[in-house]
PDB file of N, CA, C and O in Angstrom:
ATOM      1  N   MET A  20     -52.045 -17.201 112.633  1.00  0.00           N
ATOM      2  CA  MET A  20     -52.068 -18.613 112.334  1.00  0.00           C
ATOM      3  C   MET A  20     -52.522 -18.797 110.881  1.00  0.00           C
ATOM      4  O   MET A  20     -53.398 -18.095 110.404  1.00  0.00           O
ATOM      5  N   SER A  21     -51.935 -19.750 110.211  1.00  0.00           N
ATOM      6  CA  SER A  21     -52.267 -19.993 108.804  1.00  0.00           C
ATOM      7  C   SER A  21     -53.518 -20.869 108.684  1.00  0.00           C
ATOM      8  O   SER A  21     -53.934 -21.524 109.649  1.00  0.00           O
ATOM      9  N   LEU A  22     -54.079 -20.879 107.492  1.00  0.00           N
ATOM     10  CA  LEU A  22     -55.231 -21.741 107.218  1.00  0.00           C
ATOM     11  C   LEU A  22     -54.870 -23.192 107.503  1.00  0.00           C
ATOM     12  O   LEU A  22     -55.626 -23.914 108.159  1.00  0.00           O
ATOM     13  N   LYS A  23     -53.703 -23.602 107.050  1.00  0.00           N
ATOM     14  CA  LYS A  23     -53.275 -24.986 107.247  1.00  0.00           C
ATOM     15  C   LYS A  23     -53.206 -25.331 108.735  1.00  0.00           C
ATOM     16  O   LYS A  23     -53.646 -26.410 109.151  1.00  0.00           O
ATOM     17  N   ASP A  24     -52.689 -24.422 109.545  1.00  0.00           N
ATOM     18  CA  ASP A  24     -52.595 -24.650 110.992  1.00  0.00           C
ATOM     19  C   ASP A  24     -53.978 -24.747 111.627  1.00  0.00           C
ATOM     20  O   ASP A  24     -54.226 -25.611 112.471  1.00  0.00           O
ATOM     21  N   GLU A  25     -54.880 -23.858 111.227  1.00  0.00           N
ATOM     22  CA  GLU A  25     -56.235 -23.881 111.798  1.00  0.00           C
ATOM     23  C   GLU A  25     -56.958 -25.166 111.441  1.00  0.00           C
ATOM     24  O   GLU A  25     -57.644 -25.759 112.277  1.00  0.00           O
ATOM     25  N   VAL A  26     -56.806 -25.592 110.196  1.00  0.00           N
ATOM     26  CA  VAL A  26     -57.441 -26.834 109.763  1.00  0.00           C
ATOM     27  C   VAL A  26     -56.818 -28.021 110.498  1.00  0.00           C
ATOM     28  O   VAL A  26     -57.516 -28.931 110.930  1.00  0.00           O
ATOM     29  N   LYS A  27     -55.507 -27.994 110.669  1.00  0.00           N
ATOM     30  CA  LYS A  27     -54.805 -29.075 111.369  1.00  0.00           C
ATOM     31  C   LYS A  27     -55.347 -29.246 112.791  1.00  0.00           C
ATOM     32  O   LYS A  27     -55.616 -30.368 113.234  1.00  0.00           O
ATOM     33  N   ILE A  28     -55.540 -28.146 113.488  1.00  0.00           N
ATOM     34  CA  ILE A  28     -56.083 -28.187 114.853  1.00  0.00           C
ATOM     35  C   ILE A  28     -57.505 -28.745 114.844  1.00  0.00           C
ATOM     36  O   ILE A  28     -57.856 -29.590 115.666  1.00  0.00           O
ATOM     37  N   ALA A  29     -58.316 -28.275 113.893  1.00  0.00           N
ATOM     38  CA  ALA A  29     -59.701 -28.753 113.793  1.00  0.00           C
ATOM     39  C   ALA A  29     -59.739 -30.251 113.472  1.00  0.00           C
ATOM     40  O   ALA A  29     -60.588 -30.979 113.999  1.00  0.00           O
ATOM     41  N   LEU A  30     -58.817 -30.709 112.628  1.00  0.00           N
ATOM     42  CA  LEU A  30     -58.758 -32.128 112.290  1.00  0.00           C
ATOM     43  C   LEU A  30     -58.394 -32.970 113.509  1.00  0.00           C
ATOM     44  O   LEU A  30     -58.973 -34.038 113.739  1.00  0.00           O
ATOM     45  N   ILE A  31     -57.458 -32.490 114.300  1.00  0.00           N
ATOM     46  CA  ILE A  31     -57.067 -33.202 115.517  1.00  0.00           C
ATOM     47  C   ILE A  31     -58.259 -33.314 116.458  1.00  0.00           C
ATOM     48  O   ILE A  31     -58.537 -34.383 117.007  1.00  0.00           O
ATOM     49  N   LYS A  32     -58.995 -32.222 116.637  1.00  0.00           N
ATOM     50  CA  LYS A  32     -60.170 -32.231 117.513  1.00  0.00           C
ATOM     51  C   LYS A  32     -61.224 -33.221 117.042  1.00  0.00           C
ATOM     52  O   LYS A  32     -61.914 -33.832 117.843  1.00  0.00           O
ATOM     53  N   LYS A  33     -61.355 -33.359 115.713  1.00  0.00           N
ATOM     54  CA  LYS A  33     -62.342 -34.277 115.147  1.00  0.00           C
ATOM     55  C   LYS A  33     -61.824 -35.704 115.037  1.00  0.00           C
ATOM     56  O   LYS A  33     -62.598 -36.630 114.832  1.00  0.00           O
ATOM     57  N   GLY A  34     -60.500 -35.862 115.148  1.00  0.00           N
ATOM     58  CA  GLY A  34     -59.908 -37.177 114.991  1.00  0.00           C
ATOM     59  C   GLY A  34     -59.797 -37.603 113.534  1.00  0.00           C
ATOM     60  O   GLY A  34     -59.786 -38.798 113.224  1.00  0.00           O
ATOM     61  N   TRP A  35     -59.736 -36.615 112.647  1.00  0.00           N
ATOM     62  CA  TRP A  35     -59.641 -36.874 111.208  1.00  0.00           C
ATOM     63  C   TRP A  35     -58.234 -36.586 110.706  1.00  0.00           C
ATOM     64  O   TRP A  35     -57.505 -35.782 111.274  1.00  0.00           O
ATOM     65  N   SER A  36     -57.913 -37.203 109.578  1.00  0.00           N
ATOM     66  CA  SER A  36     -56.688 -36.884 108.846  1.00  0.00           C
ATOM     67  C   SER A  36     -57.062 -35.956 107.694  1.00  0.00           C
ATOM     68  O   SER A  36     -58.248 -35.780 107.387  1.00  0.00           O
ATOM     69  N   GLN A  37     -56.060 -35.391 107.040  1.00  0.00           N
ATOM     70  CA  GLN A  37     -56.336 -34.582 105.848  1.00  0.00           C
ATOM     71  C   GLN A  37     -56.983 -35.447 104.776  1.00  0.00           C
ATOM     72  O   GLN A  37     -57.866 -34.996 104.060  1.00  0.00           O
ATOM     73  N   ARG A  38     -56.564 -36.694 104.693  1.00  0.00           N
ATOM     74  CA  ARG A  38     -57.139 -37.607 103.704  1.00  0.00           C
ATOM     75  C   ARG A  38     -58.634 -37.825 103.967  1.00  0.00           C
ATOM     76  O   ARG A  38     -59.439 -37.855 103.042  1.00  0.00           O
ATOM     77  N   GLU A  39     -59.003 -37.930 105.241  1.00  0.00           N
ATOM     78  CA  GLU A  39     -60.423 -38.097 105.592  1.00  0.00           C
ATOM     79  C   GLU A  39     -61.208 -36.837 105.249  1.00  0.00           C
ATOM     80  O   GLU A  39     -62.330 -36.915 104.745  1.00  0.00           O
ATOM     81  N   LEU A  40     -60.639 -35.674 105.521  1.00  0.00           N
ATOM     82  CA  LEU A  40     -61.311 -34.425 105.160  1.00  0.00           C
ATOM     83  C   LEU A  40     -61.513 -34.360 103.654  1.00  0.00           C
ATOM     84  O   LEU A  40     -62.604 -34.020 103.179  1.00  0.00           O
ATOM     85  N   ALA A  41     -60.490 -34.717 102.898  1.00  0.00           N
ATOM     86  CA  ALA A  41     -60.606 -34.719 101.441  1.00  0.00           C
ATOM     87  C   ALA A  41     -61.716 -35.674 101.002  1.00  0.00           C
ATOM     88  O   ALA A  41     -62.517 -35.355 100.120  1.00  0.00           O
ATOM     89  N   ARG A  42     -61.775 -36.843 101.624  1.00  0.00           N
ATOM     90  CA  ARG A  42     -62.824 -37.817 101.288  1.00  0.00           C
ATOM     91  C   ARG A  42     -64.206 -37.250 101.583  1.00  0.00           C
ATOM     92  O   ARG A  42     -65.127 -37.360 100.774  1.00  0.00           O
ATOM     93  N   GLN A  43     -64.354 -36.605 102.728  1.00  0.00           N
ATOM     94  CA  GLN A  43     -65.634 -35.996 103.106  1.00  0.00           C
ATOM     95  C   GLN A  43     -66.034 -34.891 102.122  1.00  0.00           C
ATOM     96  O   GLN A  43     -67.210 -34.680 101.858  1.00  0.00           O
ATOM     97  N   MET A  44     -65.029 -34.185 101.601  1.00  0.00           N
ATOM     98  CA  MET A  44     -65.283 -33.094 100.656  1.00  0.00           C
ATOM     99  C   MET A  44     -65.433 -33.586  99.220  1.00  0.00           C
ATOM    100  O   MET A  44     -65.769 -32.814  98.330  1.00  0.00           O
ATOM    101  N   LYS A  45     -65.123 -34.882  99.009  1.00  0.00           N
ATOM    102  CA  LYS A  45     -65.173 -35.488  97.673  1.00  0.00           C
ATOM    103  C   LYS A  45     -64.179 -34.831  96.707  1.00  0.00           C
ATOM    104  O   LYS A  45     -64.498 -34.526  95.562  1.00  0.00           O
ATOM    105  N   ILE A  46     -62.971 -34.591  97.244  1.00  0.00           N
ATOM    106  CA  ILE A  46     -61.868 -34.053  96.438  1.00  0.00           C
ATOM    107  C   ILE A  46     -60.631 -34.897  96.729  1.00  0.00           C
ATOM    108  O   ILE A  46     -60.617 -35.676  97.684  1.00  0.00           O
ATOM    109  N   THR A  47     -59.592 -34.720  95.933  1.00  0.00           N
ATOM    110  CA  THR A  47     -58.354 -35.454  96.182  1.00  0.00           C
ATOM    111  C   THR A  47     -57.570 -34.799  97.319  1.00  0.00           C
ATOM    112  O   THR A  47     -57.728 -33.605  97.595  1.00  0.00           O
ATOM    113  N   ALA A  48     -56.721 -35.592  97.930  1.00  0.00           N
ATOM    114  CA  ALA A  48     -55.862 -35.067  98.992  1.00  0.00           C
ATOM    115  C   ALA A  48     -54.906 -34.003  98.437  1.00  0.00           C
ATOM    116  O   ALA A  48     -54.587 -33.032  99.125  1.00  0.00           O
ATOM    117  N   THR A  49     -54.496 -34.168  97.196  1.00  0.00           N
ATOM    118  CA  THR A  49     -53.608 -33.191  96.556  1.00  0.00           C
ATOM    119  C   THR A  49     -54.314 -31.852  96.384  1.00  0.00           C
ATOM    120  O   THR A  49     -53.738 -30.793  96.651  1.00  0.00           O
ATOM    121  N   TYR A  50     -55.571 -31.899  95.943  1.00  0.00           N
ATOM    122  CA  TYR A  50     -56.344 -30.670  95.774  1.00  0.00           C
ATOM    123  C   TYR A  50     -56.551 -29.988  97.132  1.00  0.00           C
ATOM    124  O   TYR A  50     -56.409 -28.769  97.251  1.00  0.00           O
ATOM    125  N   LEU A  51     -56.835 -30.774  98.170  1.00  0.00           N
ATOM    126  CA  LEU A  51     -56.988 -30.214  99.510  1.00  0.00           C
ATOM    127  C   LEU A  51     -55.690 -29.530  99.936  1.00  0.00           C
ATOM    128  O   LEU A  51     -55.717 -28.420 100.464  1.00  0.00           O
ATOM    129  N   GLN A  52     -54.564 -30.163  99.693  1.00  0.00           N
ATOM    130  CA  GLN A  52     -53.276 -29.570 100.055  1.00  0.00           C
ATOM    131  C   GLN A  52     -53.064 -28.240  99.338  1.00  0.00           C
ATOM    132  O   GLN A  52     -52.587 -27.274  99.934  1.00  0.00           O
ATOM    133  N   ASP A  53     -53.449 -28.177  98.056  1.00  0.00           N
ATOM    134  CA  ASP A  53     -53.342 -26.918  97.300  1.00  0.00           C
ATOM    135  C   ASP A  53     -54.185 -25.815  97.941  1.00  0.00           C
ATOM    136  O   ASP A  53     -53.773 -24.659  97.994  1.00  0.00           O
ATOM    137  N   ILE A  54     -55.349 -26.170  98.436  1.00  0.00           N
ATOM    138  CA  ILE A  54     -56.218 -25.188  99.105  1.00  0.00           C
ATOM    139  C   ILE A  54     -55.563 -24.720 100.404  1.00  0.00           C
ATOM    140  O   ILE A  54     -55.534 -23.523 100.698  1.00  0.00           O
ATOM    141  N   LEU A  55     -55.028 -25.656 101.166  1.00  0.00           N
ATOM    142  CA  LEU A  55     -54.455 -25.326 102.470  1.00  0.00           C
ATOM    143  C   LEU A  55     -53.228 -24.423 102.384  1.00  0.00           C
ATOM    144  O   LEU A  55     -52.960 -23.664 103.311  1.00  0.00           O
ATOM    145  N   VAL A  56     -52.502 -24.498 101.280  1.00  0.00           N
ATOM    146  CA  VAL A  56     -51.323 -23.631 101.125  1.00  0.00           C
ATOM    147  C   VAL A  56     -51.622 -22.454 100.191  1.00  0.00           C
ATOM    148  O   VAL A  56     -50.718 -21.755  99.757  1.00  0.00           O
ATOM    149  N   PHE A  57     -52.899 -22.253  99.903  1.00  0.00           N
ATOM    150  CA  PHE A  57     -53.398 -21.141  99.076  1.00  0.00           C
ATOM    151  C   PHE A  57     -52.844 -21.132  97.661  1.00  0.00           C
ATOM    152  O   PHE A  57     -52.712 -20.085  97.041  1.00  0.00           O
ATOM    153  N   LYS A  58     -52.530 -22.314  97.130  1.00  0.00           N
ATOM    154  CA  LYS A  58     -52.219 -22.412  95.710  1.00  0.00           C
ATOM    155  C   LYS A  58     -53.506 -22.223  94.921  1.00  0.00           C
ATOM    156  O   LYS A  58     -53.500 -21.731  93.807  1.00  0.00           O
ATOM    157  N   ARG A  59     -54.584 -22.667  95.521  1.00  0.00           N
ATOM    158  CA  ARG A  59     -55.928 -22.487  94.965  1.00  0.00           C
ATOM    159  C   ARG A  59     -56.783 -21.882  96.066  1.00  0.00           C
ATOM    160  O   ARG A  59     -56.571 -22.146  97.234  1.00  0.00           O
ATOM    161  N   ARG A  60     -57.765 -21.078  95.669  1.00  0.00           N
ATOM    162  CA  ARG A  60     -58.583 -20.381  96.664  1.00  0.00           C
ATOM    163  C   ARG A  60     -60.080 -20.482  96.350  1.00  0.00           C
ATOM    164  O   ARG A  60     -60.747 -19.462  96.183  1.00  0.00           O
ATOM    165  N   PRO A  61     -60.603 -21.676  96.261  1.00  0.00           N
ATOM    166  CA  PRO A  61     -62.028 -21.816  95.958  1.00  0.00           C
ATOM    167  C   PRO A  61     -62.893 -21.521  97.187  1.00  0.00           C
ATOM    168  O   PRO A  61     -62.880 -22.263  98.167  1.00  0.00           O
ATOM    169  N   VAL A  62     -63.617 -20.433  97.131  1.00  0.00           N
ATOM    170  CA  VAL A  62     -64.435 -19.989  98.262  1.00  0.00           C
ATOM    171  C   VAL A  62     -65.415 -21.081  98.684  1.00  0.00           C
ATOM    172  O   VAL A  62     -65.592 -21.336  99.882  1.00  0.00           O
ATOM    173  N   GLU A  63     -66.036 -21.741  97.707  1.00  0.00           N
ATOM    174  CA  GLU A  63     -67.028 -22.759  98.059  1.00  0.00           C
ATOM    175  C   GLU A  63     -66.396 -23.918  98.827  1.00  0.00           C
ATOM    176  O   GLU A  63     -67.022 -24.486  99.725  1.00  0.00           O
ATOM    177  N   ARG A  64     -65.156 -24.255  98.536  1.00  0.00           N
ATOM    178  CA  ARG A  64     -64.471 -25.333  99.266  1.00  0.00           C
ATOM    179  C   ARG A  64     -64.090 -24.880 100.673  1.00  0.00           C
ATOM    180  O   ARG A  64     -64.134 -25.662 101.621  1.00  0.00           O
ATOM    181  N   LEU A  65     -63.707 -23.627 100.824  1.00  0.00           N
ATOM    182  CA  LEU A  65     -63.404 -23.102 102.167  1.00  0.00           C
ATOM    183  C   LEU A  65     -64.659 -23.128 103.031  1.00  0.00           C
ATOM    184  O   LEU A  65     -64.600 -23.488 104.211  1.00  0.00           O
ATOM    185  N   ARG A  66     -65.792 -22.773 102.451  1.00  0.00           N
ATOM    186  CA  ARG A  66     -67.059 -22.827 103.201  1.00  0.00           C
ATOM    187  C   ARG A  66     -67.415 -24.268 103.570  1.00  0.00           C
ATOM    188  O   ARG A  66     -67.921 -24.543 104.654  1.00  0.00           O
ATOM    189  N   GLN A  67     -67.148 -25.181 102.650  1.00  0.00           N
ATOM    190  CA  GLN A  67     -67.405 -26.591 102.912  1.00  0.00           C
ATOM    191  C   GLN A  67     -66.542 -27.078 104.078  1.00  0.00           C
ATOM    192  O   GLN A  67     -67.034 -27.767 104.978  1.00  0.00           O
ATOM    193  N   MET A  68     -65.269 -26.694 104.087  1.00  0.00           N
ATOM    194  CA  MET A  68     -64.382 -27.055 105.192  1.00  0.00           C
ATOM    195  C   MET A  68     -64.885 -26.484 106.510  1.00  0.00           C
ATOM    196  O   MET A  68     -64.880 -27.158 107.540  1.00  0.00           O
ATOM    197  N   GLU A  69     -65.309 -25.236 106.445  1.00  0.00           N
ATOM    198  CA  GLU A  69     -65.821 -24.551 107.625  1.00  0.00           C
ATOM    199  C   GLU A  69     -66.988 -25.347 108.228  1.00  0.00           C
ATOM    200  O   GLU A  69     -67.045 -25.540 109.445  1.00  0.00           O
ATOM    201  N   ASN A  70     -67.895 -25.805 107.383  1.00  0.00           N
ATOM    202  CA  ASN A  70     -69.062 -26.557 107.849  1.00  0.00           C
ATOM    203  C   ASN A  70     -68.686 -27.941 108.369  1.00  0.00           C
ATOM    204  O   ASN A  70     -69.171 -28.357 109.418  1.00  0.00           O
ATOM    205  N   LEU A  71     -67.830 -28.639 107.650  1.00  0.00           N
ATOM    206  CA  LEU A  71     -67.449 -29.991 108.058  1.00  0.00           C
ATOM    207  C   LEU A  71     -66.665 -29.999 109.365  1.00  0.00           C
ATOM    208  O   LEU A  71     -66.829 -30.889 110.191  1.00  0.00           O
ATOM    209  N   LEU A  72     -65.804 -29.000 109.541  1.00  0.00           N
ATOM    210  CA  LEU A  72     -64.928 -28.963 110.711  1.00  0.00           C
ATOM    211  C   LEU A  72     -65.482 -28.121 111.853  1.00  0.00           C
ATOM    212  O   LEU A  72     -64.892 -28.078 112.928  1.00  0.00           O
ATOM    213  N   ASP A  73     -66.593 -27.440 111.598  1.00  0.00           N
ATOM    214  CA  ASP A  73     -67.196 -26.560 112.599  1.00  0.00           C
ATOM    215  C   ASP A  73     -66.161 -25.562 113.136  1.00  0.00           C
ATOM    216  O   ASP A  73     -65.913 -25.476 114.340  1.00  0.00           O
ATOM    217  N   VAL A  74     -65.565 -24.829 112.189  1.00  0.00           N
ATOM    218  CA  VAL A  74     -64.516 -23.862 112.515  1.00  0.00           C
ATOM    219  C   VAL A  74     -64.774 -22.589 111.697  1.00  0.00           C
ATOM    220  O   VAL A  74     -65.376 -22.649 110.627  1.00  0.00           O
ATOM    221  N   ASP A  75     -64.340 -21.460 112.213  1.00  0.00           N
ATOM    222  CA  ASP A  75     -64.548 -20.183 111.529  1.00  0.00           C
ATOM    223  C   ASP A  75     -63.368 -19.892 110.601  1.00  0.00           C
ATOM    224  O   ASP A  75     -62.254 -19.650 111.055  1.00  0.00           O
ATOM    225  N   LEU A  76     -63.638 -19.949 109.304  1.00  0.00           N
ATOM    226  CA  LEU A  76     -62.606 -19.656 108.309  1.00  0.00           C
ATOM    227  C   LEU A  76     -62.946 -18.382 107.536  1.00  0.00           C
ATOM    228  O   LEU A  76     -62.434 -18.165 106.446  1.00  0.00           O
ATOM    229  N   SER A  77     -63.792 -17.540 108.112  1.00  0.00           N
ATOM    230  CA  SER A  77     -64.269 -16.345 107.398  1.00  0.00           C
ATOM    231  C   SER A  77     -63.133 -15.427 106.951  1.00  0.00           C
ATOM    232  O   SER A  77     -63.213 -14.820 105.884  1.00  0.00           O
ATOM    233  N   LYS A  78     -62.069 -15.356 107.711  1.00  0.00           N
ATOM    234  CA  LYS A  78     -60.924 -14.520 107.333  1.00  0.00           C
ATOM    235  C   LYS A  78     -60.334 -14.978 105.993  1.00  0.00           C
ATOM    236  O   LYS A  78     -60.054 -14.166 105.115  1.00  0.00           O
ATOM    237  N   TYR A  79     -60.205 -16.280 105.821  1.00  0.00           N
ATOM    238  CA  TYR A  79     -59.643 -16.830 104.584  1.00  0.00           C
ATOM    239  C   TYR A  79     -60.642 -16.752 103.436  1.00  0.00           C
ATOM    240  O   TYR A  79     -60.254 -16.549 102.292  1.00  0.00           O
ATOM    241  N   ILE A  80     -61.919 -16.882 103.766  1.00  0.00           N
ATOM    242  CA  ILE A  80     -62.963 -16.759 102.744  1.00  0.00           C
ATOM    243  C   ILE A  80     -62.970 -15.338 102.200  1.00  0.00           C
ATOM    244  O   ILE A  80     -63.009 -15.130 100.991  1.00  0.00           O
ATOM    245  N   ARG A  81     -62.892 -14.353 103.089  1.00  0.00           N
ATOM    246  CA  ARG A  81     -62.857 -12.946 102.643  1.00  0.00           C
ATOM    247  C   ARG A  81     -61.638 -12.682 101.763  1.00  0.00           C
ATOM    248  O   ARG A  81     -61.735 -12.035 100.731  1.00  0.00           O
ATOM    249  N   GLU A  82     -60.483 -13.186 102.175  1.00  0.00           N
ATOM    250  CA  GLU A  82     -59.259 -13.013 101.376  1.00  0.00           C
ATOM    251  C   GLU A  82     -59.439 -13.612  99.986  1.00  0.00           C
ATOM    252  O   GLU A  82     -59.022 -13.022  98.995  1.00  0.00           O
ATOM    253  N   SER A  83     -60.060 -14.769  99.919  1.00  0.00           N
ATOM    254  CA  SER A  83     -60.275 -15.435  98.628  1.00  0.00           C
ATOM    255  C   SER A  83     -61.272 -14.676  97.772  1.00  0.00           C
ATOM    256  O   SER A  83     -61.091 -14.557  96.561  1.00  0.00           O
ATOM    257  N   GLU A  84     -62.321 -14.154  98.398  1.00  0.00           N
ATOM    258  CA  GLU A  84     -63.316 -13.376  97.646  1.00  0.00           C
ATOM    259  C   GLU A  84     -62.690 -12.103  97.085  1.00  0.00           C
ATOM    260  O   GLU A  84     -62.948 -11.729  95.943  1.00  0.00           O
ATOM    261  N   VAL A  85     -61.863 -11.447  97.865  1.00  0.00           N
ATOM    262  CA  VAL A  85     -61.187 -10.237  97.400  1.00  0.00           C
ATOM    263  C   VAL A  85     -60.293 -10.572  96.216  1.00  0.00           C
ATOM    264  O   VAL A  85     -60.291  -9.874  95.206  1.00  0.00           O
ATOM    265  N   ARG A  86     -59.578 -11.658  96.328  1.00  0.00           N
ATOM    266  CA  ARG A  86     -58.683 -12.072  95.240  1.00  0.00           C
ATOM    267  C   ARG A  86     -59.486 -12.421  93.984  1.00  0.00           C
ATOM    268  O   ARG A  86     -59.108 -12.051  92.887  1.00  0.00           O
ATOM    269  N   GLU A  87     -60.605 -13.140  94.142  1.00  0.00           N
ATOM    270  CA  GLU A  87     -61.455 -13.487  92.997  1.00  0.00           C
ATOM    271  C   GLU A  87     -61.967 -12.223  92.307  1.00  0.00           C
ATOM    272  O   GLU A  87     -61.942 -12.119  91.091  1.00  0.00           O
ATOM    273  N   ASN A  88     -62.435 -11.263  93.088  1.00  0.00           N
ATOM    274  CA  ASN A  88     -62.951 -10.018  92.516  1.00  0.00           C
ATOM    275  C   ASN A  88     -61.858  -9.209  91.843  1.00  0.00           C
ATOM    276  O   ASN A  88     -62.107  -8.550  90.835  1.00  0.00           O
ATOM    277  N   ALA A  89     -60.662  -9.259  92.365  1.00  0.00           N
ATOM    278  CA  ALA A  89     -59.551  -8.497  91.779  1.00  0.00           C
ATOM    279  C   ALA A  89     -59.118  -9.087  90.440  1.00  0.00           C
ATOM    280  O   ALA A  89     -58.649  -8.359  89.570  1.00  0.00           O
ATOM    281  N   THR A  90     -59.302 -10.392  90.270  1.00  0.00           N
ATOM    282  CA  THR A  90     -58.885 -11.030  89.019  1.00  0.00           C
ATOM    283  C   THR A  90     -60.028 -11.225  88.035  1.00  0.00           C
ATOM    284  O   THR A  90     -59.798 -11.616  86.903  1.00  0.00           O
ATOM    285  N   ASP A  91     -61.247 -10.934  88.453  1.00  0.00           N
ATOM    286  CA  ASP A  91     -62.426 -11.086  87.588  1.00  0.00           C
ATOM    287  C   ASP A  91     -62.765  -9.763  86.921  1.00  0.00           C
ATOM    288  O   ASP A  91     -63.243  -8.850  87.579  1.00  0.00           O
ATOM    289  N   PRO A  92     -62.513  -9.616  85.630  1.00  0.00           N
ATOM    290  CA  PRO A  92     -62.763  -8.335  84.962  1.00  0.00           C
ATOM    291  C   PRO A  92     -64.238  -7.928  84.982  1.00  0.00           C
ATOM    292  O   PRO A  92     -64.554  -6.766  84.997  1.00  0.00           O
ATOM    293  N   SER A  93     -65.143  -8.883  85.046  1.00  0.00           N
ATOM    294  CA  SER A  93     -66.567  -8.547  85.062  1.00  0.00           C
ATOM    295  C   SER A  93     -67.001  -7.981  86.421  1.00  0.00           C
ATOM    296  O   SER A  93     -68.029  -7.334  86.531  1.00  0.00           O
ATOM    297  N   ALA A  94     -66.206  -8.206  87.463  1.00  0.00           N
ATOM    298  CA  ALA A  94     -66.554  -7.719  88.805  1.00  0.00           C
ATOM    299  C   ALA A  94     -66.495  -6.197  88.899  1.00  0.00           C
ATOM    300  O   ALA A  94     -67.162  -5.601  89.718  1.00  0.00           O
ATOM    301  N   SER A  95     -65.714  -5.565  88.047  1.00  0.00           N
ATOM    302  CA  SER A  95     -65.568  -4.110  88.129  1.00  0.00           C
ATOM    303  C   SER A  95     -66.550  -3.365  87.240  1.00  0.00           C
ATOM    304  O   SER A  95     -66.612  -2.142  87.265  1.00  0.00           O
ATOM    305  N   LYS A  96     -67.349  -4.090  86.466  1.00  0.00           N
ATOM    306  CA  LYS A  96     -68.320  -3.439  85.586  1.00  0.00           C
ATOM    307  C   LYS A  96     -69.533  -2.996  86.383  1.00  0.00           C
ATOM    308  O   LYS A  96     -69.982  -3.706  87.276  1.00  0.00           O
ATOM    309  N   PRO A  97     -70.075  -1.818  86.079  1.00  0.00           N
ATOM    310  CA  PRO A  97     -71.242  -1.330  86.833  1.00  0.00           C
ATOM    311  C   PRO A  97     -72.492  -2.116  86.526  1.00  0.00           C
ATOM    312  O   PRO A  97     -72.683  -2.764  85.617  1.00  0.00           O
TER     313      PRO A  97
END
């Protein structure tokens, strides 16, 4: 299941729309959509979603952390 699908299910359970989730996160709906389709991978926003929706997104958080470390040249320095 994709991140977008998991969030969609959690939103239905909470009775929220994506727009409401974006409002709760204090971000735009467009930015939220970018996160959901992995155009952007901000770990802190994924954790925020996890807390607001009471859902486990650790799989996506790990993927994002791996990607951040792979693109961060300072991450490979001893």
